[in-house]
JSON list of C-alpha atoms in Angstrom, two decimals:
[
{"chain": "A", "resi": 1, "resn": "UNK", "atom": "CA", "xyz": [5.45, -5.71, 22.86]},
{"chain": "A", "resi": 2, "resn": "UNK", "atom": "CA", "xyz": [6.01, -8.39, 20.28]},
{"chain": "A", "resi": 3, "resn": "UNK", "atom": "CA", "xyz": [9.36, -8.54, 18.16]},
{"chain": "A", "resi": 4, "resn": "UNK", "atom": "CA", "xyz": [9.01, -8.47, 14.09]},
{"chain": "A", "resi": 5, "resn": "UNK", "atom": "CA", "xyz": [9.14, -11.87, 13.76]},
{"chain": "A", "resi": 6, "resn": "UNK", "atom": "CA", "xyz": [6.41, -12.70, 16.13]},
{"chain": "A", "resi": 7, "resn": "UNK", "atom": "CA", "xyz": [3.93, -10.15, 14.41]},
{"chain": "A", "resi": 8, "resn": "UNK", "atom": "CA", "xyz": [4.66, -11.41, 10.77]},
{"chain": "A", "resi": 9, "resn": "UNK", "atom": "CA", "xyz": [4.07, -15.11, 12.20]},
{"chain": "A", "resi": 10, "resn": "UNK", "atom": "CA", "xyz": [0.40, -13.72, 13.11]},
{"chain": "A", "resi": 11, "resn": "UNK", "atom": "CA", "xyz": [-0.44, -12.02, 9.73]},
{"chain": "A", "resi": 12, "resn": "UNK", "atom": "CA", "xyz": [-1.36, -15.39, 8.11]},
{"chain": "A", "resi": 13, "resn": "UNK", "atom": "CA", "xyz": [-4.20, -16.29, 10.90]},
{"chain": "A", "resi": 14, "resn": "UNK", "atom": "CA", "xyz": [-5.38, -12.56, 10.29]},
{"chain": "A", "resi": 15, "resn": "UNK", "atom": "CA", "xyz": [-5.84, -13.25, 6.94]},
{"chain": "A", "resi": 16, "resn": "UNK", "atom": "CA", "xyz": [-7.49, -16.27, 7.30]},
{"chain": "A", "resi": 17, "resn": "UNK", "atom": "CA", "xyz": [-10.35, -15.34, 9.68]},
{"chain": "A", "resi": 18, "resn": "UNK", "atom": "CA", "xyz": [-13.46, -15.03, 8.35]},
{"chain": "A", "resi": 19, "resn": "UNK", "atom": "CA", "xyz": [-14.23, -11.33, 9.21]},
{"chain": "A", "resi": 20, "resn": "UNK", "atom": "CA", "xyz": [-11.16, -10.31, 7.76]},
{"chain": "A", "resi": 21, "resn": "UNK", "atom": "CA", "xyz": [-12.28, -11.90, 4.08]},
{"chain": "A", "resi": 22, "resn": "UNK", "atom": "CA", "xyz": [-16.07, -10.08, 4.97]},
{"chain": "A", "resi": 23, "resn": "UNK", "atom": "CA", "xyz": [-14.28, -6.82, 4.70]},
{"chain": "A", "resi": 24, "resn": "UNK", "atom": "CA", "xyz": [-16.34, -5.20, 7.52]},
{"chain": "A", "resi": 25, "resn": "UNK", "atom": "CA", "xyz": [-15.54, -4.21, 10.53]},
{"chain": "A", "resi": 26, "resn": "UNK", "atom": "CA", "xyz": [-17.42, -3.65, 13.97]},
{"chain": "A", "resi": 27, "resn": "UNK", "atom": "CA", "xyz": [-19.38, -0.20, 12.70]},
{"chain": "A", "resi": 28, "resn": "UNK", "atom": "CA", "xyz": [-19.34, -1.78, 9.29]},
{"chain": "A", "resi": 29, "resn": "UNK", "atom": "CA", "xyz": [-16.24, 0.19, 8.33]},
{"chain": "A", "resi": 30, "resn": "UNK", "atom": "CA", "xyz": [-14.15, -1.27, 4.93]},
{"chain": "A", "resi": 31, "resn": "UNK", "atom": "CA", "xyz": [-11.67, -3.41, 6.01]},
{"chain": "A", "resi": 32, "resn": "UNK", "atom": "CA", "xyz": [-8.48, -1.00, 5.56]},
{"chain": "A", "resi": 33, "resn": "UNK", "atom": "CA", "xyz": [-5.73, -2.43, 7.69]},
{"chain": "A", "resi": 34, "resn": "UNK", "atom": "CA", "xyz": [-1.91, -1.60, 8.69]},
{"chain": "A", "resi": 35, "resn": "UNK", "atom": "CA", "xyz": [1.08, -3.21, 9.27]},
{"chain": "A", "resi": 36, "resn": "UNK", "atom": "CA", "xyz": [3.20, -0.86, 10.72]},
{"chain": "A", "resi": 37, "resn": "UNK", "atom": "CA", "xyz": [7.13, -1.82, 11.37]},
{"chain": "A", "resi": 38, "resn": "UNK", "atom": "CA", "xyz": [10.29, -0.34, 11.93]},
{"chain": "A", "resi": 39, "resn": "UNK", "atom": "CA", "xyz": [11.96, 0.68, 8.91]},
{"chain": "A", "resi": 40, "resn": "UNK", "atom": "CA", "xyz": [15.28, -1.00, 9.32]},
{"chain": "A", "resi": 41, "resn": "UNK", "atom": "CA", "xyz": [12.90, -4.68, 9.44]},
{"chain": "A", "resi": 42, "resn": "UNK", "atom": "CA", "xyz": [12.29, -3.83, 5.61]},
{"chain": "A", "resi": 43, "resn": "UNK", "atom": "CA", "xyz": [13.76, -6.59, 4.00]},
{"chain": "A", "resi": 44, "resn": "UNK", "atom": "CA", "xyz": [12.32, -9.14, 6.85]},
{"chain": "A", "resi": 45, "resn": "UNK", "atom": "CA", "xyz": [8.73, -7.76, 6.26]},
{"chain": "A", "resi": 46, "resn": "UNK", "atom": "CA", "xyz": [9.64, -8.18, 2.04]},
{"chain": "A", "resi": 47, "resn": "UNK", "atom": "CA", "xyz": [10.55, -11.44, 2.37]},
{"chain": "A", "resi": 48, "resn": "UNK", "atom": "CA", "xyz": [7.42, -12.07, 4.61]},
{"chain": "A", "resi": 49, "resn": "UNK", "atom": "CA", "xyz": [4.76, -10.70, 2.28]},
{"chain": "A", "resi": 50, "resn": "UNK", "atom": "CA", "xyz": [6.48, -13.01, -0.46]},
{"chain": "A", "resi": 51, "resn": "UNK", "atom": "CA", "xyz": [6.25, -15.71, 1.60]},
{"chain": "A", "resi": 52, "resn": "UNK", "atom": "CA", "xyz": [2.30, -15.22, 2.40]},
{"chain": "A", "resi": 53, "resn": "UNK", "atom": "CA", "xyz": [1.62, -14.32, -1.39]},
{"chain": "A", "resi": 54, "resn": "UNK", "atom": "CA", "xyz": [3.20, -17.92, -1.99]},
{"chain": "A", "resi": 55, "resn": "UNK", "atom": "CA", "xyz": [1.55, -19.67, 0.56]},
{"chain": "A", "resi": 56, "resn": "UNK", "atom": "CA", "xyz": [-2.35, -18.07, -0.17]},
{"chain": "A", "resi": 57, "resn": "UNK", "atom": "CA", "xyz": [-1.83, -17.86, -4.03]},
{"chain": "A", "resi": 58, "resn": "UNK", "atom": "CA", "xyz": [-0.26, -21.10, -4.69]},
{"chain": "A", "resi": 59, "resn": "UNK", "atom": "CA", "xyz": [-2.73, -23.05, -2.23]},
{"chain": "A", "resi": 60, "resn": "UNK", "atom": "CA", "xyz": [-5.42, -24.43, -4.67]},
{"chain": "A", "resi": 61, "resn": "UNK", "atom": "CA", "xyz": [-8.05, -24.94, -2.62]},
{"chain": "A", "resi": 62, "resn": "UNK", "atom": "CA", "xyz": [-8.15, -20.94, -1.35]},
{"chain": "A", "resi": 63, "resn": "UNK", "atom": "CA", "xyz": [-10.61, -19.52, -3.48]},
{"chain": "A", "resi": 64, "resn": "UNK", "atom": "CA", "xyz": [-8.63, -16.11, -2.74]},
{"chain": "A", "resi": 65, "resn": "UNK", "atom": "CA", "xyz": [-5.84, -14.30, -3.86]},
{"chain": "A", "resi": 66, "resn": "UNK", "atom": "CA", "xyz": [-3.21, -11.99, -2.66]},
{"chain": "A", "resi": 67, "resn": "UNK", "atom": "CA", "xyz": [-2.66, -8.95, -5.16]},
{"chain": "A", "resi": 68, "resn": "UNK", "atom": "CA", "xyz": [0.37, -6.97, -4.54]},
{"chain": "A", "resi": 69, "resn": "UNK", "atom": "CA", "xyz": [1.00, -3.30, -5.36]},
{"chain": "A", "resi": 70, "resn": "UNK", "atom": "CA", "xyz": [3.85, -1.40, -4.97]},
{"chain": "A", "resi": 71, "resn": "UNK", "atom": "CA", "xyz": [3.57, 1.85, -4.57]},
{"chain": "A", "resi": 72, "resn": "UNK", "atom": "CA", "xyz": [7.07, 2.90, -6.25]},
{"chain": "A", "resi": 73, "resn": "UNK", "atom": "CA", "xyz": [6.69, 0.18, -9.34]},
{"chain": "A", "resi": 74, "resn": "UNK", "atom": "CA", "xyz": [2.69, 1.64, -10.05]},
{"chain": "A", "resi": 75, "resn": "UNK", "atom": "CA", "xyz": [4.48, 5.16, -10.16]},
{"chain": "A", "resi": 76, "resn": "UNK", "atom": "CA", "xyz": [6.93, 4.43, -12.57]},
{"chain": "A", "resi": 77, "resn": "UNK", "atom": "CA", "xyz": [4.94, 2.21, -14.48]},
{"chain": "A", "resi": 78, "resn": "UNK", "atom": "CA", "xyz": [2.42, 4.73, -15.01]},
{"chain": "A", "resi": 79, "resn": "UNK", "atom": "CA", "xyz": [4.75, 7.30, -15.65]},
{"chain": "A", "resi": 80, "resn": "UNK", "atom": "CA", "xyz": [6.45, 4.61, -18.86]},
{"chain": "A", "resi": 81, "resn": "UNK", "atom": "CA", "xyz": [2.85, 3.93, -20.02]},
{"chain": "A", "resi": 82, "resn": "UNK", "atom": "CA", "xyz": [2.13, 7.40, -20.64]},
{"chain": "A", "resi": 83, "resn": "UNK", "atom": "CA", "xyz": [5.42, 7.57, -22.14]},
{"chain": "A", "resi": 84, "resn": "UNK", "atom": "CA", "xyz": [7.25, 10.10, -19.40]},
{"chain": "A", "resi": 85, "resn": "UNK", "atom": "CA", "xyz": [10.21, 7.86, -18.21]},
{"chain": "A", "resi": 86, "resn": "UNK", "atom": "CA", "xyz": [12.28, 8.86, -20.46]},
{"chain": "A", "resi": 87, "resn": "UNK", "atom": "CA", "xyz": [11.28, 12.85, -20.10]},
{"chain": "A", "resi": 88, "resn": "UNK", "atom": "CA", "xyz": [11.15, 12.53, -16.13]},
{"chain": "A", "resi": 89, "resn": "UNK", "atom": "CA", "xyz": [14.45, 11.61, -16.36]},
{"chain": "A", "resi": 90, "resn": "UNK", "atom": "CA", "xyz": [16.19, 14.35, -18.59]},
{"chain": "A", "resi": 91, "resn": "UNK", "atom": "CA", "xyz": [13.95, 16.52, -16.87]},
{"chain": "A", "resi": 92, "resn": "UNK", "atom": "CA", "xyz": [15.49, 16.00, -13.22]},
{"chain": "A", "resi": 93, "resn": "UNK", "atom": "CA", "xyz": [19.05, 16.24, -14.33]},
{"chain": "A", "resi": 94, "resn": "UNK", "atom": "CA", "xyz": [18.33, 19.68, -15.70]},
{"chain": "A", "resi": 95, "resn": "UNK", "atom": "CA", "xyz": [16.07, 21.25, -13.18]},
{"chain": "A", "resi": 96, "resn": "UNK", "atom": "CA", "xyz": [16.45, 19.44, -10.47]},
{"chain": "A", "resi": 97, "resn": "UNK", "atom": "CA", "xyz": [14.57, 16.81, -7.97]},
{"chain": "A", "resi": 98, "resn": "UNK", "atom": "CA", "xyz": [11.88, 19.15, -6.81]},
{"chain": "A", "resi": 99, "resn": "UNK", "atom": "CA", "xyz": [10.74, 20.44, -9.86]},
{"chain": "A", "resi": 100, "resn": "UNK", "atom": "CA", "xyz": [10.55, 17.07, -11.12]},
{"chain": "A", "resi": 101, "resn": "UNK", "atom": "CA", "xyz": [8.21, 15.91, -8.14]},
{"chain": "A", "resi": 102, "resn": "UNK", "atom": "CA", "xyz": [5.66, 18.33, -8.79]},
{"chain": "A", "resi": 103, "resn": "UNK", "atom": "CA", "xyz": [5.44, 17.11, -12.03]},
{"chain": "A", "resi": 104, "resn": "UNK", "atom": "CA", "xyz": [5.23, 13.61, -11.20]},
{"chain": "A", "resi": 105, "resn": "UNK", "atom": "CA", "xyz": [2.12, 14.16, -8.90]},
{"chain": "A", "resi": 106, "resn": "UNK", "atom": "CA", "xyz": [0.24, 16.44, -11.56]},
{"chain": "A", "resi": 107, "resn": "UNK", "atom": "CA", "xyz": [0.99, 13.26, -14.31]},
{"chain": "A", "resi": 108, "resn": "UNK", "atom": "CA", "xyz": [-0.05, 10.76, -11.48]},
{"chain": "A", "resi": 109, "resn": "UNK", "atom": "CA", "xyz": [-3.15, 13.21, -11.19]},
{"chain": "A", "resi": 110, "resn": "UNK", "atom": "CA", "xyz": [-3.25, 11.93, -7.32]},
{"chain": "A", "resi": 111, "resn": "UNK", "atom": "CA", "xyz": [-5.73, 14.69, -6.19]},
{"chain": "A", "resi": 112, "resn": "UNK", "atom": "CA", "xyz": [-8.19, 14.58, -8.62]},
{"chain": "A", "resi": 113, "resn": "UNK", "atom": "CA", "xyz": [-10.65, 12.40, -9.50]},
{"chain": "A", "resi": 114, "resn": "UNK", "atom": "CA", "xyz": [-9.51, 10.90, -12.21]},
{"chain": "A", "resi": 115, "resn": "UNK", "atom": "CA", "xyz": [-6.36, 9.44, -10.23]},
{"chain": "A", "resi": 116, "resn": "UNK", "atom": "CA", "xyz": [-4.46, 7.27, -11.95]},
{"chain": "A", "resi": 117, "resn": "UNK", "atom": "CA", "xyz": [-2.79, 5.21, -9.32]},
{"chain": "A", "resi": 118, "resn": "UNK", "atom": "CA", "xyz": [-6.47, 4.22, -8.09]},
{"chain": "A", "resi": 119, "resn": "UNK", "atom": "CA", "xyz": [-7.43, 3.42, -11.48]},
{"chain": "A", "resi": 120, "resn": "UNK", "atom": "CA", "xyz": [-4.28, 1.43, -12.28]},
{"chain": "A", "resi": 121, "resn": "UNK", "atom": "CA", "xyz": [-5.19, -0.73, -8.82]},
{"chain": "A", "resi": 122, "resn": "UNK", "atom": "CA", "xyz": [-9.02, -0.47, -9.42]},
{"chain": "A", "resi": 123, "resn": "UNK", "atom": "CA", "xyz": [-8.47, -2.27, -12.82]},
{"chain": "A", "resi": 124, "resn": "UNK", "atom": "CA", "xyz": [-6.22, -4.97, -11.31]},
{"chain": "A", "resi": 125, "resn": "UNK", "atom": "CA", "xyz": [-8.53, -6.37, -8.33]},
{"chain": "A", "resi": 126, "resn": "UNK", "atom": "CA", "xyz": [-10.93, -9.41, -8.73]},
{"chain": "A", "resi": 127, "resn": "UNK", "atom": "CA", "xyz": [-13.39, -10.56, -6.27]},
{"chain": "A", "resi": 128, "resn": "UNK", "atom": "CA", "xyz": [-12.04, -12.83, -3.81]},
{"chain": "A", "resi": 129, "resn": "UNK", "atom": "CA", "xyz": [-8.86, -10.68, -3.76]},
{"chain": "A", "resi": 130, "resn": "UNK", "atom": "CA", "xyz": [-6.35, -9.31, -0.59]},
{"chain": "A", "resi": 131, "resn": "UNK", "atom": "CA", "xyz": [-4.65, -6.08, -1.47]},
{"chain": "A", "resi": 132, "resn": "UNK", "atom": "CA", "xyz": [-1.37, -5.65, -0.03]},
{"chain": "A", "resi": 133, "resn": "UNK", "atom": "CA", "xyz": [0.30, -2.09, -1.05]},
{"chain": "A", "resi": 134, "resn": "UNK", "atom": "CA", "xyz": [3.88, -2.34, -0.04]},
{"chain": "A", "resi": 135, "resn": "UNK", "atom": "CA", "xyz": [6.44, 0.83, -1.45]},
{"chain": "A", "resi": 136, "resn": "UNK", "atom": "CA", "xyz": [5.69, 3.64, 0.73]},
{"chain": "A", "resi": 137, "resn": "UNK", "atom": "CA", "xyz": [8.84, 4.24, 1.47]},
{"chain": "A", "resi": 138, "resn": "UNK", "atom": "CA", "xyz": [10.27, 4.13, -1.65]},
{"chain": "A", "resi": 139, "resn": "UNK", "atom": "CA", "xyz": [7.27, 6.06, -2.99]},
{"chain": "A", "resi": 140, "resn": "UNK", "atom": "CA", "xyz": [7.41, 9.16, -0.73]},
{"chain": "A", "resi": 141, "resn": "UNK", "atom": "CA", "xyz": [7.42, 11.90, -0.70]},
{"chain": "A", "resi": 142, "resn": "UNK", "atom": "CA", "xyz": [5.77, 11.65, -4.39]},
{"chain": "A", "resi": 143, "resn": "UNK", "atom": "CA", "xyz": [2.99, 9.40, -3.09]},
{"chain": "A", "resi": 144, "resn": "UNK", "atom": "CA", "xyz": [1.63, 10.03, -0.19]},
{"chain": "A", "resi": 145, "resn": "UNK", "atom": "CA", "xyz": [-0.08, 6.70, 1.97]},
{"chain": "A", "resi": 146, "resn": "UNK", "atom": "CA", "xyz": [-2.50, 8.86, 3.29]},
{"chain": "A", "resi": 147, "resn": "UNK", "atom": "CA", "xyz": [-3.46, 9.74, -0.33]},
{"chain": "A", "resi": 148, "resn": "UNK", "atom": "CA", "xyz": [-3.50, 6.61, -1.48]},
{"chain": "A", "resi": 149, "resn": "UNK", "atom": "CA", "xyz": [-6.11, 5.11, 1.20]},
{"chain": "A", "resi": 150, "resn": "UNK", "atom": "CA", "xyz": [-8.07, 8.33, 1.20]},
{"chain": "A", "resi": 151, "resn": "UNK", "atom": "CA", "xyz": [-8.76, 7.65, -2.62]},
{"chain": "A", "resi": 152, "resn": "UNK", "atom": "CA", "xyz": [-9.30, 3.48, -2.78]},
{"chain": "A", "resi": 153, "resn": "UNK", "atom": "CA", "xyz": [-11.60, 3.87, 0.32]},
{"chain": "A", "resi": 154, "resn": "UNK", "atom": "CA", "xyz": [-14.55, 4.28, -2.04]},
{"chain": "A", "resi": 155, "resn": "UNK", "atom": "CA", "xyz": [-13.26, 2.25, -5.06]},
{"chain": "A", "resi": 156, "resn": "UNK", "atom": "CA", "xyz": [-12.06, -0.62, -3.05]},
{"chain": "A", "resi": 157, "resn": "UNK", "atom": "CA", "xyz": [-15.05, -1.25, -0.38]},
{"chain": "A", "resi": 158, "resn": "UNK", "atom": "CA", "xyz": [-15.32, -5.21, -1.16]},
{"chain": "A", "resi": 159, "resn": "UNK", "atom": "CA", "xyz": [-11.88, -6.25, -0.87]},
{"chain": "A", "resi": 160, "resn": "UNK", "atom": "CA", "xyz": [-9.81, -6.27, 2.06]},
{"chain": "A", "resi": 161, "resn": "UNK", "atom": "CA", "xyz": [-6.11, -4.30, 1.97]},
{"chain": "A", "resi": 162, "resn": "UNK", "atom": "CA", "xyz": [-3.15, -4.35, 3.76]},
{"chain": "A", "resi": 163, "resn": "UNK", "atom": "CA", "xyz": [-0.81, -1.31, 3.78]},
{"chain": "A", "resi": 164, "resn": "UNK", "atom": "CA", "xyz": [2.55, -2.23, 4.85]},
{"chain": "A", "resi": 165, "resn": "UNK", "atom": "CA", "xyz": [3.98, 0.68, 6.58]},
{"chain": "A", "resi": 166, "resn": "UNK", "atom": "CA", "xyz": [7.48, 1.72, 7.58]},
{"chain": "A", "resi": 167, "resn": "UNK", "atom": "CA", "xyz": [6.64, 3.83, 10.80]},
{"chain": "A", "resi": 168, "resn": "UNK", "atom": "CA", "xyz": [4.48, 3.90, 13.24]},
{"chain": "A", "resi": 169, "resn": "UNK", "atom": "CA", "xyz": [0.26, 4.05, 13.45]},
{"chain": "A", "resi": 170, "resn": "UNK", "atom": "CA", "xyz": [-1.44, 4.36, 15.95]},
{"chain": "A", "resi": 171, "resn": "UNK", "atom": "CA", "xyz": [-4.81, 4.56, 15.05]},
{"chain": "A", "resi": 172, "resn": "UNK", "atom": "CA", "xyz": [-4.83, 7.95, 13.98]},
{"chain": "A", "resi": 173, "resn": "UNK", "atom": "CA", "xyz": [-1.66, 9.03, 12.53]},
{"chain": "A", "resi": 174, "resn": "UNK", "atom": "CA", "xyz": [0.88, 7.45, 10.25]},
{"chain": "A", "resi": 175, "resn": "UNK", "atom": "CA", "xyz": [4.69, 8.68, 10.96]},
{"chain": "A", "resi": 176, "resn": "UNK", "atom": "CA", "xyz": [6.64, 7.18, 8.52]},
{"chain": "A", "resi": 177, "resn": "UNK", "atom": "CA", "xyz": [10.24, 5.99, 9.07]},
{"chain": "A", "resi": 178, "resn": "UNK", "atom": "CA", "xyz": [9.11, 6.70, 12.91]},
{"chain": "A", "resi": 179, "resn": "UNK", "atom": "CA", "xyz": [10.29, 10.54, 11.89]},
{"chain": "A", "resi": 180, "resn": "UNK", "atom": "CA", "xyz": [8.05, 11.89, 8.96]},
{"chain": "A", "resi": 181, "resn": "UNK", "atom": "CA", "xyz": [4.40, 13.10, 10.13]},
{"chain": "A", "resi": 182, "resn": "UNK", "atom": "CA", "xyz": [2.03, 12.12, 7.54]},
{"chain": "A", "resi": 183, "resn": "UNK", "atom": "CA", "xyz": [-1.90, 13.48, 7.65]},
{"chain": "A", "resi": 184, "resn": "UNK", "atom": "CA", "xyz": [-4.01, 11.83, 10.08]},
{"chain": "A", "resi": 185, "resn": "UNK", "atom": "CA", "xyz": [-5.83, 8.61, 8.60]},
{"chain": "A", "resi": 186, "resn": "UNK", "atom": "CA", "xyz": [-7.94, 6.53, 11.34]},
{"chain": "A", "resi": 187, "resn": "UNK", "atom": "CA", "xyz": [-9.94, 4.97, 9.04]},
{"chain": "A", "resi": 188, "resn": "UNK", "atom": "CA", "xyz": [-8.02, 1.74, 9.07]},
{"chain": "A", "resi": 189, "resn": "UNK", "atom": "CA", "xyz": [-7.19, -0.88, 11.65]},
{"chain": "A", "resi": 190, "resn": "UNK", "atom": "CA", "xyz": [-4.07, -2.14, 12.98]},
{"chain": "A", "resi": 191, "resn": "UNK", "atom": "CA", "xyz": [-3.75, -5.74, 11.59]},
{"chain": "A", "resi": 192, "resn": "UNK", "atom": "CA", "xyz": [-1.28, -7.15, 14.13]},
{"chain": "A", "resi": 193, "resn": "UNK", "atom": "CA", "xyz": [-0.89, -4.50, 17.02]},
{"chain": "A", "resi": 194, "resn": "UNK", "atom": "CA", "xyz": [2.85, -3.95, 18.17]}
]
């Protein structure tokens, strides 16, 4: 098994290979991949992914560029856009955290098909882009990864993304934290196995 470091050090090749920037893989599947990592190797994998945004996005000769979304930012920035902040907040002091999370998902509108949080990414993504979605911890349990990838995976079919996990996958289910059973997703690859 390789330590943190080791994997982050191969991310960069990854996203350099040709097939990865073709978005398809063997069957033709969209390139969906995850980097899975222990939670307490957080702020290592942070500092990574800044690192890798610098390097691709400041290199002017890369006709790509590496488009970060985090899932926990998107939230509450959709949440101030439609003017809710404010109301989420007073709302949660009064009645408490699980009312307020129920609300938060029907505002987000995550399960229907006018979601939101796909739109907000949708509208943000260019051609020769990488998505990286990074938050999911912070995020849950208000938004769900499996959600999330369930509802890009036919809006984003041209651009290859990243989801930066803190748990385990192993091809067919995400645990996250290494604790928390998500729904099964095995429609993505592993980017760098463990």
């Amino acid at each position: 098994m390789s330590s943190i470091k080791e994997r982050l050090d191969k991310i960069l090749p990854e996203l350099r290979k040709e097939s990865f920037m073709e978005n398809k893989g063997l069957g033709n599947e969209i390139g969906f991949y995850i980097f899975d990592y222990d939670p307490e190797d957080e702020m290592l994998v942070r500092d990574h992914i800044k690192f890798l945004k610098d390097k691709v996005n400041n290199n002017t000769t890369n006709k790509i560029r590496i488009v970060e979304f985090d899932l926990y930012n998107v939230m509450l920035e959709i949440i101030e856009e439609r003017g809710y902040l404010e109301k989420t907040m007073q709302m949660e002091e009064k009645q408490g955290s699980a009312k307020i999370l129920k609300a938060i998902k029907k505002t987000l509108r995550l399960t229907s098909k006018n979601n939101l949080f796909v739109k907000y990414i949708q509208d943000r993504v260019e051609e020769n882009d990488i998505v990286f979605l990074t938050g999911v911890g912070k995020a849950w349990p208000i938004v769900r990864s499996h959600t999330v990838l369930n509802n890009l995976h036919p809006v984003i079919d041209k651009n290859p993304l990243v989801l930066f996990f803190p748990g385990s996958y192993d091809g067919t289910e995400l645990v996250l934290f290494n604790e928390i059973h998500d729904d099964n997703y095995y429609r993505a690859f592993s980017l760098v196995p463990r």
